[in-house]
Amino acid sequence: MNTRTPVEAPPRMAALARLPVFYALAGKRAVVAGGSVAAAWKAELLAAADATVEVYAVDPSDEMNELAREKRIAIHRRPIDAADFAHAAMAIGAFEDDGEAAGFAALARNAGVPVNVIDKPAYCDFAFGAIVTARRW
């Protein structure tokens, strides 16, 4: 005899502004445009997820250069161009200027690569979630 009782269906999902997902990047190529401290932080996150990180920056910050020495991050000391998006799983840009941010986002999208421009949500296909790291004192 079956003693199970029907379970009430959950309510339908309300609209979401963003779909929260965790993206597997191990062994995948990620490109970063810009050499700022903020770009270095994103490059470090990508490297921590085991992505192959390539940074395109004419003048990378000290933080970016240090990160490249410590992690598997390649720095190309030039601006990014359309061909650099080939086979990339995602693209991160760090631009103060909206025109540069829009141009970068357009290049990524034309290549079929999801894009995030740091602190410029209007140009982003995805957003980074909060990350908490533990420190031992």
mmCIF file of C-alpha atoms in Angstrom:
data_model
loop_
_atom_site.group_PDB
_atom_site.id
_atom_site.type_symbol
_atom_site.label_atom_id
_atom_site.label_comp_id
_atom_site.label_asym_id
_atom_site.label_seq_id
_atom_site.Cartn_x
_atom_site.Cartn_y
_atom_site.Cartn_z
ATOM 1 C CA MET A 1 0.000 0.000 0.000
ATOM 2 C CA ASN A 2 1.297 3.477 -0.921
ATOM 3 C CA THR A 3 1.312 5.793 2.094
ATOM 4 C CA ARG A 4 2.725 8.789 0.254
ATOM 5 C CA THR A 5 0.560 11.853 0.100
ATOM 6 C CA PRO A 6 0.691 14.399 -2.699
ATOM 7 C CA VAL A 7 3.026 17.286 -2.111
ATOM 8 C CA GLU A 8 1.827 20.760 -2.871
ATOM 9 C CA ALA A 9 3.645 22.282 -5.822
ATOM 10 C CA PRO A 10 5.962 25.143 -4.888
ATOM 11 C CA PRO A 11 4.960 28.619 -5.987
ATOM 12 C CA ARG A 12 6.204 29.714 -9.377
ATOM 13 C CA MET A 13 9.515 31.537 -9.480
ATOM 14 C CA ALA A 14 9.321 35.314 -9.487
ATOM 15 C CA ALA A 15 11.351 37.278 -12.007
ATOM 16 C CA LEU A 16 15.079 37.465 -11.288
ATOM 17 C CA ALA A 17 17.328 40.361 -12.275
ATOM 18 C CA ARG A 18 20.253 37.903 -12.526
ATOM 19 C CA LEU A 19 20.517 34.129 -12.448
ATOM 20 C CA PRO A 20 22.945 33.157 -9.678
ATOM 21 C CA VAL A 21 25.297 30.530 -11.090
ATOM 22 C CA PHE A 22 28.761 29.150 -10.474
ATOM 23 C CA TYR A 23 30.782 28.935 -13.665
ATOM 24 C CA ALA A 24 33.436 26.207 -14.079
ATOM 25 C CA LEU A 25 36.549 27.790 -15.587
ATOM 26 C CA ALA A 26 39.196 25.105 -15.053
ATOM 27 C CA GLY A 27 41.289 24.926 -18.193
ATOM 28 C CA LYS A 28 39.225 27.574 -19.969
ATOM 29 C CA ARG A 29 40.614 30.835 -21.332
ATOM 30 C CA ALA A 30 39.554 34.143 -19.785
ATOM 31 C CA VAL A 31 40.621 37.567 -21.018
ATOM 32 C CA VAL A 32 41.039 40.699 -18.943
ATOM 33 C CA ALA A 33 41.429 44.136 -20.508
ATOM 34 C CA GLY A 34 43.088 46.719 -18.296
ATOM 35 C CA GLY A 35 45.898 46.644 -15.801
ATOM 36 C CA SER A 36 44.401 48.439 -12.798
ATOM 37 C CA VAL A 37 44.226 47.143 -9.234
ATOM 38 C CA ALA A 38 40.555 46.265 -9.842
ATOM 39 C CA ALA A 39 41.524 44.317 -12.978
ATOM 40 C CA ALA A 40 44.215 42.497 -10.969
ATOM 41 C CA TRP A 41 41.598 41.439 -8.407
ATOM 42 C CA LYS A 42 39.380 39.979 -11.139
ATOM 43 C CA ALA A 43 42.374 38.276 -12.779
ATOM 44 C CA GLU A 44 43.247 36.720 -9.427
ATOM 45 C CA LEU A 45 39.681 35.422 -9.042
ATOM 46 C CA LEU A 46 39.822 33.890 -12.510
ATOM 47 C CA ALA A 47 43.192 32.270 -11.754
ATOM 48 C CA ALA A 48 41.833 30.931 -8.448
ATOM 49 C CA ALA A 49 39.103 29.223 -10.492
ATOM 50 C CA ASP A 50 41.900 27.617 -12.551
ATOM 51 C CA ALA A 51 41.203 29.619 -15.703
ATOM 52 C CA THR A 52 43.992 30.363 -18.154
ATOM 53 C CA VAL A 53 44.122 34.145 -17.743
ATOM 54 C CA GLU A 54 45.409 36.529 -20.385
ATOM 55 C CA VAL A 55 45.617 40.221 -19.523
ATOM 56 C CA TYR A 56 45.800 42.947 -22.143
ATOM 57 C CA ALA A 57 47.156 46.176 -20.670
ATOM 58 C CA VAL A 58 49.541 48.796 -22.004
ATOM 59 C CA ASP A 59 50.656 49.819 -18.516
ATOM 60 C CA PRO A 60 49.805 47.127 -15.930
ATOM 61 C CA SER A 61 49.764 48.135 -12.264
ATOM 62 C CA ASP A 62 52.333 46.862 -9.789
ATOM 63 C CA GLU A 63 49.622 44.564 -8.420
ATOM 64 C CA MET A 64 48.990 43.059 -11.853
ATOM 65 C CA ASN A 65 52.711 42.539 -12.477
ATOM 66 C CA GLU A 66 53.133 40.889 -9.074
ATOM 67 C CA LEU A 67 50.137 38.665 -9.731
ATOM 68 C CA ALA A 68 51.616 37.593 -13.073
ATOM 69 C CA ARG A 69 54.814 36.545 -11.309
ATOM 70 C CA GLU A 70 52.887 34.515 -8.699
ATOM 71 C CA LYS A 71 50.101 32.942 -10.781
ATOM 72 C CA ARG A 72 49.525 31.572 -14.274
ATOM 73 C CA ILE A 73 48.665 34.929 -15.762
ATOM 74 C CA ALA A 74 50.076 36.184 -19.054
ATOM 75 C CA ILE A 75 50.311 39.922 -19.639
ATOM 76 C CA HIS A 76 50.212 41.268 -23.188
ATOM 77 C CA ARG A 77 51.433 44.869 -23.062
ATOM 78 C CA ARG A 78 49.030 46.242 -25.642
ATOM 79 C CA PRO A 79 45.326 47.045 -25.992
ATOM 80 C CA ILE A 80 42.964 44.153 -26.565
ATOM 81 C CA ASP A 81 41.610 43.639 -30.076
ATOM 82 C CA ALA A 82 38.843 41.555 -31.643
ATOM 83 C CA ALA A 83 41.044 38.524 -32.381
ATOM 84 C CA ASP A 84 41.945 38.223 -28.673
ATOM 85 C CA PHE A 85 38.418 37.047 -27.819
ATOM 86 C CA ALA A 86 38.739 33.825 -29.859
ATOM 87 C CA HIS A 87 38.066 30.752 -27.709
ATOM 88 C CA ALA A 88 37.558 32.815 -24.535
ATOM 89 C CA ALA A 89 35.023 31.607 -21.974
ATOM 90 C CA MET A 90 34.565 35.086 -20.504
ATOM 91 C CA ALA A 91 35.896 38.618 -20.747
ATOM 92 C CA ILE A 92 36.468 41.152 -17.981
ATOM 93 C CA GLY A 93 37.208 44.806 -18.675
ATOM 94 C CA ALA A 94 38.388 47.647 -16.475
ATOM 95 C CA PHE A 95 37.658 51.018 -18.080
ATOM 96 C CA GLU A 96 36.925 54.441 -16.624
ATOM 97 C CA ASP A 97 35.639 55.783 -19.941
ATOM 98 C CA ASP A 98 32.137 54.698 -20.991
ATOM 99 C CA GLY A 99 33.102 54.744 -24.663
ATOM 100 C CA GLU A 100 35.965 52.323 -24.081
ATOM 101 C CA ALA A 101 33.728 50.156 -21.893
ATOM 102 C CA ALA A 102 31.033 50.046 -24.582
ATOM 103 C CA GLY A 103 33.594 49.220 -27.284
ATOM 104 C CA PHE A 104 35.059 46.396 -25.206
ATOM 105 C CA ALA A 105 31.612 44.967 -24.443
ATOM 106 C CA ALA A 106 30.682 45.099 -28.142
ATOM 107 C CA LEU A 107 33.867 43.267 -29.150
ATOM 108 C CA ALA A 108 33.216 40.534 -26.588
ATOM 109 C CA ARG A 109 29.576 40.116 -27.563
ATOM 110 C CA ASN A 110 30.426 40.037 -31.282
ATOM 111 C CA ALA A 111 32.771 37.141 -30.477
ATOM 112 C CA GLY A 112 30.033 35.403 -28.466
ATOM 113 C CA VAL A 113 31.887 35.880 -25.167
ATOM 114 C CA PRO A 114 30.031 36.868 -21.975
ATOM 115 C CA VAL A 115 31.373 40.150 -20.663
ATOM 116 C CA ASN A 116 31.690 42.000 -17.370
ATOM 117 C CA VAL A 117 32.957 45.571 -17.165
ATOM 118 C CA ILE A 118 34.044 46.383 -13.631
ATOM 119 C CA ASP A 119 31.725 48.897 -11.912
ATOM 120 C CA LYS A 120 29.732 49.480 -15.120
ATOM 121 C CA PRO A 121 26.640 47.236 -14.940
ATOM 122 C CA ALA A 122 25.129 48.722 -18.100
ATOM 123 C CA TYR A 123 27.834 46.898 -20.104
ATOM 124 C CA CYS A 124 27.701 43.583 -18.221
ATOM 125 C CA ASP A 125 26.211 40.255 -19.226
ATOM 126 C CA PHE A 126 26.949 38.871 -15.756
ATOM 127 C CA ALA A 127 27.910 40.084 -12.309
ATOM 128 C CA PHE A 128 30.317 38.711 -9.731
ATOM 129 C CA GLY A 129 28.852 37.577 -6.429
ATOM 130 C CA ALA A 130 30.324 38.496 -3.090
ATOM 131 C CA ILE A 131 33.327 36.428 -2.084
ATOM 132 C CA VAL A 132 34.338 35.970 1.521
ATOM 133 C CA THR A 133 37.812 34.715 2.259
ATOM 134 C CA ALA A 134 38.964 33.402 5.598
ATOM 135 C CA ARG A 135 42.144 34.712 7.165
ATOM 136 C CA ARG A 136 44.029 33.265 10.051
ATOM 137 C CA TRP A 137 45.180 35.898 12.475
#
